[in-house]
Amino acid sequence: MEKTYIFGHKNPDTDSITSSLVMANLETKLGRNVESCALGTPNKETEYVLNYLGIEAPRVLGENEVPDGSNVILVDHNNPEETISNIDKVNVLKVVDHHCLKLSTSYPLYYRAEPVGCTETVMYKLYKENGVEIDKKNATLMLSAIISDTLLFKSPTCTPEDVEIAKELSKIAGIDCESYGLEMLKAGTDLSSFTIDEILSLDAKQVSLKDVKTVINQVNTASIPDVMELKEKLEAGMTEQIESKGLDLFMLLITDIVNSNSQVIALGKRADLVEKSYGVKLENNTALLKGVVSRKKQVIPVMTENA
Ligand code: MN
Ligand code: MN
């Protein structure tokens, strides 16, 4: 039986890596030949989770490593811009996701997306629906992703279902969400080993806000002032990218995971869009966006509306 590749989005986060592993386990249990893969190496938060469990990261697929005509399963994404470059030449068997629908195919496929806080919340239901038992390892993987995507249930993307399922998973995993979750999130905020360019691409998404070509990069921290110490260097790196990529706007969101606010640094000829969208005044290119933690719910739609 031909192998099916399972992977999450580029620049993988904890949800993309764990969903690939958890989906591969489910498919294997159901008798299918699959491989858990990734479109990048795990970030430090995800490394914390993998080390906690003592397991290996999924194999990283290089450019053009998935041959045309292969079978693939996409998790935690469906946007052609965030996946393999030959997505239109492979056979997408399934999608399990919680993002806006961007994919279009000329053939039918299994498509499961729900407006919940995390792909793993949908995964949990798939295990239940298929009567597959969730063991401690997979419960820990799922729970970690829910905590990551919802910032410990504080993000506006978090739904009552995410909270309820996380509660069930914490019982199976034998994990206290608060203490484990905070340690895991904090592990993801350690920027000490990164260059400025790496910090600027850690969780960067290029999006078009109507016709405003924008990069929105989000960096989690437990201390905004610590990251702001790098402001001048970050701005120099952002300016370089604006020039090389022809961007209208580069937004760096420095998100305080403890107090649920974001400090924004905005550069580019359309930085005014940030002021207009949030009713703030940028001083030295920066402003505090109170209560803003979710790029998906509180940034992209708000900025698009005002663009
Ligand atoms: Mn993701
Ligand atoms: Mn996700």
GROMACS .gro file of C-alpha atoms and ligand atoms in nm:
model
  309
    1MET     CA    1   0.000   0.000   0.000
    2GLU     CA    2   0.133   0.339  -0.104
    3LYS     CA    3   0.243   0.569   0.178
    4THR     CA    4   0.048   0.882   0.267
    5TYR     CA    5   0.235   1.186   0.396
    6ILE     CA    6   0.076   1.373   0.688
    7PHE     CA    7   0.195   1.724   0.769
    8GLY     CA    8   0.098   2.061   0.917
    9HIS     CA    9   0.188   2.408   0.791
   10LYS     CA   10   0.529   2.563   0.723
   11ASN     CA   11   0.691   2.730   1.023
   12PRO     CA   12   0.524   2.460   1.231
   13ASP     CA   13   0.380   2.536   1.572
   14THR     CA   14   0.289   2.285   1.843
   15ASP     CA   15  -0.052   2.217   1.686
   16SER     CA   16   0.099   2.138   1.344
   17ILE     CA   17   0.363   1.902   1.482
   18THR     CA   18   0.143   1.722   1.733
   19SER     CA   19  -0.155   1.695   1.495
   20SER     CA   20   0.070   1.527   1.241
   21LEU     CA   21   0.180   1.272   1.504
   22VAL     CA   22  -0.170   1.220   1.646
   23MET     CA   23  -0.331   1.188   1.302
   24ALA     CA   24  -0.063   0.940   1.194
   25ASN     CA   25  -0.136   0.729   1.501
   26LEU     CA   26  -0.509   0.732   1.425
   27GLU     CA   27  -0.461   0.643   1.057
   28THR     CA   28  -0.217   0.365   1.151
   29LYS     CA   29  -0.467   0.224   1.403
   30LEU     CA   30  -0.724   0.224   1.124
   31GLY     CA   31  -0.486   0.017   0.910
   32ARG     CA   32  -0.349   0.279   0.671
   33ASN     CA   33   0.012   0.325   0.564
   34VAL     CA   34   0.108   0.680   0.665
   35GLU     CA   35   0.409   0.879   0.777
   36SER     CA   36   0.404   1.173   1.017
   37CYS     CA   37   0.609   1.453   0.860
   38ALA     CA   38   0.660   1.827   0.905
   39LEU     CA   39   0.741   2.131   0.691
   40GLY     CA   40   1.001   2.255   0.938
   41THR     CA   41   1.171   2.178   1.267
   42PRO     CA   42   0.986   2.209   1.599
   43ASN     CA   43   1.005   2.541   1.783
   44LYS     CA   44   1.124   2.554   2.145
   45GLU     CA   45   0.775   2.519   2.287
   46THR     CA   46   0.717   2.204   2.081
   47GLU     CA   47   1.062   2.076   2.177
   48TYR     CA   48   0.955   2.106   2.541
   49VAL     CA   49   0.657   1.880   2.467
   50LEU     CA   50   0.859   1.622   2.272
   51ASN     CA   51   1.128   1.615   2.544
   52TYR     CA   52   0.861   1.579   2.813
   53LEU     CA   53   0.739   1.267   2.633
   54GLY     CA   54   1.084   1.154   2.520
   55ILE     CA   55   0.974   1.122   2.157
   56GLU     CA   56   1.125   1.221   1.823
   57ALA     CA   57   1.000   1.503   1.604
   58PRO     CA   58   0.834   1.408   1.273
   59ARG     CA   59   1.068   1.389   0.975
   60VAL     CA   60   1.116   1.725   0.804
   61LEU     CA   61   1.024   1.720   0.436
   62GLY     CA   62   1.266   1.911   0.217
   63GLU     CA   63   1.164   2.121  -0.082
   64ASN     CA   64   1.008   1.896  -0.352
   65GLU     CA   65   1.037   1.585  -0.137
   66VAL     CA   66   0.674   1.489  -0.183
   67PRO     CA   67   0.658   1.355  -0.541
   68ASP     CA   68   0.380   1.471  -0.771
   69GLY     CA   69   0.088   1.230  -0.751
   70SER     CA   70   0.152   1.136  -0.386
   71ASN     CA   71  -0.126   1.100  -0.133
   72VAL     CA   72  -0.119   1.359   0.144
   73ILE     CA   73  -0.321   1.451   0.453
   74LEU     CA   74  -0.308   1.814   0.567
   75VAL     CA   75  -0.350   1.902   0.933
   76ASP     CA   76  -0.377   2.246   1.097
   77HIS     CA   77  -0.382   2.425   0.760
   78ASN     CA   78  -0.533   2.419   0.415
   79ASN     CA   79  -0.395   2.743   0.270
   80PRO     CA   80  -0.188   2.667  -0.044
   81GLU     CA   81   0.052   2.946   0.060
   82GLU     CA   82   0.140   2.761   0.381
   83THR     CA   83   0.204   2.417   0.239
   84ILE     CA   84   0.421   2.223  -0.009
   85SER     CA   85   0.478   2.407  -0.336
   86ASN     CA   86   0.335   2.125  -0.552
   87ILE     CA   87   0.007   2.105  -0.358
   88ASP     CA   88  -0.187   2.129  -0.686
   89LYS     CA   89  -0.005   1.819  -0.818
   90VAL     CA   90  -0.062   1.584  -0.523
   91ASN     CA   91  -0.374   1.403  -0.410
   92VAL     CA   92  -0.512   1.555  -0.090
   93LEU     CA   93  -0.698   1.267   0.075
   94LYS     CA   94  -0.801   1.453   0.389
   95VAL     CA   95  -0.783   1.786   0.567
   96VAL     CA   96  -0.833   1.826   0.943
   97ASP     CA   97  -0.821   2.191   1.037
   98HIS     CA   98  -0.961   2.494   1.218
   99HIS     CA   99  -0.878   2.775   0.970
  100CYS     CA  100  -1.065   2.959   0.694
  101LEU     CA  101  -1.121   2.754   0.379
  102LYS     CA  102  -0.862   2.848   0.115
  103LEU     CA  103  -0.802   2.518  -0.064
  104SER     CA  104  -0.978   2.433  -0.384
  105THR     CA  105  -0.948   2.096  -0.553
  106SER     CA  106  -1.085   1.945  -0.874
  107TYR     CA  107  -1.170   1.619  -0.693
  108PRO     CA  108  -1.368   1.525  -0.381
  109LEU     CA  109  -1.188   1.482  -0.049
  110TYR     CA  110  -1.253   1.426   0.320
  111TYR     CA  111  -1.261   1.777   0.465
  112ARG     CA  112  -1.307   1.831   0.838
  113ALA     CA  113  -1.275   2.180   0.978
  114GLU     CA  114  -1.445   2.323   1.283
  115PRO     CA  115  -1.441   2.676   1.426
  116VAL     CA  116  -1.261   2.570   1.745
  117GLY     CA  117  -0.936   2.684   1.904
  118CYS     CA  118  -0.714   2.398   1.795
  119THR     CA  119  -0.689   2.115   1.541
  120GLU     CA  120  -0.637   1.871   1.828
  121THR     CA  121  -0.988   1.946   1.956
  122VAL     CA  122  -1.118   1.812   1.625
  123MET     CA  123  -0.870   1.523   1.645
  124TYR     CA  124  -1.010   1.422   1.985
  125LYS     CA  125  -1.353   1.390   1.825
  126LEU     CA  126  -1.212   1.184   1.537
  127TYR     CA  127  -1.064   0.937   1.788
  128LYS     CA  128  -1.403   0.912   1.963
  129GLU     CA  129  -1.595   0.875   1.636
  130ASN     CA  130  -1.360   0.599   1.521
  131GLY     CA  131  -1.362   0.424   1.858
  132VAL     CA  132  -0.984   0.454   1.892
  133GLU     CA  133  -0.852   0.479   2.247
  134ILE     CA  134  -0.650   0.789   2.336
  135ASP     CA  135  -0.341   0.682   2.531
  136LYS     CA  136  -0.136   0.897   2.767
  137LYS     CA  137   0.116   1.002   2.501
  138ASN     CA  138  -0.143   1.112   2.249
  139ALA     CA  139  -0.347   1.284   2.520
  140THR     CA  140  -0.038   1.483   2.620
  141LEU     CA  141   0.028   1.580   2.258
  142MET     CA  142  -0.332   1.691   2.206
  143LEU     CA  143  -0.350   1.879   2.535
  144SER     CA  144  -0.021   2.060   2.468
  145ALA     CA  145  -0.149   2.189   2.135
  146ILE     CA  146  -0.478   2.308   2.283
  147ILE     CA  147  -0.289   2.497   2.555
  148SER     CA  148  -0.055   2.641   2.291
  149ASP     CA  149  -0.318   2.755   2.040
  150THR     CA  150  -0.549   2.899   2.308
  151LEU     CA  151  -0.269   3.048   2.522
  152LEU     CA  152  -0.391   2.850   2.823
  153PHE     CA  153  -0.759   2.909   2.733
  154LYS     CA  154  -0.719   3.289   2.734
  155SER     CA  155  -0.729   3.353   2.360
  156PRO     CA  156  -1.063   3.466   2.209
  157THR     CA  157  -1.025   3.173   1.968
  158CYS     CA  158  -1.080   2.936   2.262
  159THR     CA  159  -1.426   2.776   2.268
  160PRO     CA  160  -1.608   2.590   2.549
  161GLU     CA  161  -1.538   2.268   2.357
  162ASP     CA  162  -1.162   2.328   2.371
  163VAL     CA  163  -1.183   2.376   2.748
  164GLU     CA  164  -1.399   2.069   2.802
  165ILE     CA  165  -1.187   1.841   2.584
  166ALA     CA  166  -0.866   1.974   2.744
  167LYS     CA  167  -1.013   1.879   3.082
  168GLU     CA  168  -1.075   1.522   2.961
  169LEU     CA  169  -0.726   1.502   2.811
  170SER     CA  170  -0.558   1.631   3.127
  171LYS     CA  171  -0.717   1.343   3.317
  172ILE     CA  172  -0.581   1.085   3.072
  173ALA     CA  173  -0.241   1.254   3.058
  174GLY     CA  174  -0.223   1.303   3.434
  175ILE     CA  175  -0.121   1.665   3.378
  176ASP     CA  176  -0.213   1.981   3.564
  177CYS     CA  177  -0.295   2.226   3.280
  178GLU     CA  178  -0.192   2.543   3.464
  179SER     CA  179   0.155   2.443   3.581
  180TYR     CA  180   0.249   2.229   3.280
  181GLY     CA  181   0.096   2.482   3.040
  182LEU     CA  182   0.282   2.780   3.180
  183GLU     CA  183   0.614   2.592   3.173
  184MET     CA  184   0.551   2.486   2.816
  185LEU     CA  185   0.453   2.836   2.700
  186LYS     CA  186   0.752   2.986   2.877
  187ALA     CA  187   0.986   2.738   2.706
  188GLY     CA  188   0.861   2.886   2.379
  189THR     CA  189   0.951   3.240   2.480
  190ASP     CA  190   1.325   3.185   2.518
  191LEU     CA  191   1.477   3.396   2.241
  192SER     CA  192   1.837   3.382   2.364
  193SER     CA  193   1.969   3.146   2.097
  194PHE     CA  194   1.810   3.323   1.799
  195THR     CA  195   1.948   3.579   1.558
  196ILE     CA  196   1.731   3.884   1.479
  197ASP     CA  197   1.636   3.732   1.141
  198GLU     CA  198   1.532   3.411   1.312
  199ILE     CA  199   1.316   3.599   1.563
  200LEU     CA  200   1.153   3.780   1.272
  201SER     CA  201   1.060   3.455   1.101
  202LEU     CA  202   0.970   3.237   1.403
  203ASP     CA  203   0.595   3.267   1.352
  204ALA     CA  204   0.569   3.494   1.050
  205LYS     CA  205   0.270   3.485   0.818
  206GLN     CA  206   0.259   3.676   0.493
  207VAL     CA  207  -0.094   3.791   0.421
  208SER     CA  208  -0.271   4.031   0.190
  209LEU     CA  209  -0.503   4.263   0.379
  210LYS     CA  210  -0.709   4.352   0.071
  211ASP     CA  211  -0.423   4.496  -0.141
  212VAL     CA  212  -0.190   4.572   0.150
  213LYS     CA  213   0.100   4.328   0.131
  214THR     CA  214   0.177   4.247   0.492
  215VAL     CA  215   0.390   4.025   0.712
  216ILE     CA  216   0.254   3.963   1.059
  217ASN     CA  217   0.500   3.800   1.294
  218GLN     CA  218   0.409   3.701   1.648
  219VAL     CA  219   0.653   3.641   1.931
  220ASN     CA  220   0.531   3.517   2.269
  221THR     CA  221   0.697   3.645   2.583
  222ALA     CA  222   0.656   3.658   2.959
  223SER     CA  223   0.815   4.005   2.958
  224ILE     CA  224   0.751   4.266   2.687
  225PRO     CA  225   1.036   4.494   2.809
  226ASP     CA  226   1.288   4.211   2.761
  227VAL     CA  227   1.196   4.182   2.392
  228MET     CA  228   1.173   4.561   2.349
  229GLU     CA  229   1.541   4.582   2.440
  230LEU     CA  230   1.599   4.445   2.089
  231LYS     CA  231   1.374   4.705   1.927
  232GLU     CA  232   1.635   4.887   1.718
  233LYS     CA  233   1.782   4.565   1.582
  234LEU     CA  234   1.437   4.421   1.513
  235GLU     CA  235   1.339   4.736   1.324
  236ALA     CA  236   1.652   4.716   1.110
  237GLY     CA  237   1.565   4.354   1.019
  238MET     CA  238   1.202   4.445   0.949
  239THR     CA  239   1.309   4.732   0.720
  240GLU     CA  240   1.530   4.493   0.526
  241GLN     CA  241   1.240   4.253   0.471
  242ILE     CA  242   1.006   4.536   0.371
  243GLU     CA  243   1.254   4.629   0.098
  244SER     CA  244   1.344   4.278  -0.018
  245LYS     CA  245   0.984   4.150  -0.023
  246GLY     CA  246   0.821   4.475  -0.136
  247LEU     CA  247   0.593   4.485   0.168
  248ASP     CA  248   0.352   4.766   0.254
  249LEU     CA  249   0.350   4.671   0.621
  250PHE     CA  250   0.549   4.461   0.866
  251MET     CA  251   0.380   4.406   1.202
  252LEU     CA  252   0.565   4.246   1.487
  253LEU     CA  253   0.333   4.142   1.769
  254ILE     CA  254   0.512   4.085   2.098
  255THR     CA  255   0.249   3.899   2.295
  256ASP     CA  256   0.256   3.889   2.675
  257ILE     CA  257   0.124   3.540   2.750
  258VAL     CA  258   0.080   3.613   3.121
  259ASN     CA  259  -0.121   3.937   3.096
  260SER     CA  260  -0.276   3.881   2.749
  261ASN     CA  261  -0.166   4.203   2.574
  262SER     CA  262   0.048   4.265   2.267
  263GLN     CA  263   0.306   4.534   2.205
  264VAL     CA  264   0.311   4.602   1.832
  265ILE     CA  265   0.602   4.734   1.629
  266ALA     CA  266   0.474   4.847   1.289
  267LEU     CA  267   0.687   4.961   0.996
  268GLY     CA  268   0.613   5.029   0.631
  269LYS     CA  269   0.415   5.282   0.432
  270ARG     CA  270   0.085   5.143   0.562
  271ALA     CA  271   0.171   5.148   0.934
  272ASP     CA  272  -0.120   5.393   0.962
  273LEU     CA  273  -0.347   5.088   0.925
  274VAL     CA  274  -0.251   4.979   1.278
  275GLU     CA  275  -0.347   5.320   1.421
  276LYS     CA  276  -0.676   5.319   1.231
  277SER     CA  277  -0.764   4.959   1.326
  278TYR     CA  278  -0.696   4.987   1.698
  279GLY     CA  279  -0.746   5.359   1.768
  280VAL     CA  280  -0.389   5.392   1.892
  281LYS     CA  281  -0.107   5.633   1.815
  282LEU     CA  282   0.225   5.474   1.717
  283GLU     CA  283   0.508   5.638   1.905
  284ASN     CA  284   0.851   5.545   1.775
  285ASN     CA  285   0.669   5.284   1.562
  286THR     CA  286   0.518   5.108   1.861
  287ALA     CA  287   0.197   5.089   2.065
  288LEU     CA  288   0.036   4.861   2.323
  289LEU     CA  289  -0.269   4.670   2.195
  290LYS     CA  290  -0.459   4.584   2.511
  291GLY     CA  291  -0.621   4.242   2.516
  292VAL     CA  292  -0.494   4.153   2.168
  293VAL     CA  293  -0.344   3.803   2.159
  294SER     CA  294  -0.494   3.633   1.854
  295ARG     CA  295  -0.363   3.710   1.507
  296LYS     CA  296  -0.640   3.501   1.355
  297LYS     CA  297  -0.932   3.666   1.537
  298GLN     CA  298  -0.811   4.006   1.655
  299VAL     CA  299  -0.562   4.110   1.391
  300ILE     CA  300  -0.620   3.975   1.040
  301PRO     CA  301  -0.998   4.038   1.025
  302VAL     CA  302  -0.974   4.378   1.199
  303MET     CA  303  -0.691   4.498   0.976
  304THR     CA  304  -0.861   4.366   0.659
  305GLU     CA  305  -1.179   4.551   0.752
  306ASN     CA  306  -0.985   4.878   0.779
  307ALA     CA  307  -0.753   4.826   0.480
  308MN      MN  308  -0.087   2.627   1.356
  309MN      MN  309  -0.383   2.534   1.514
   0.00000   0.00000   0.00000
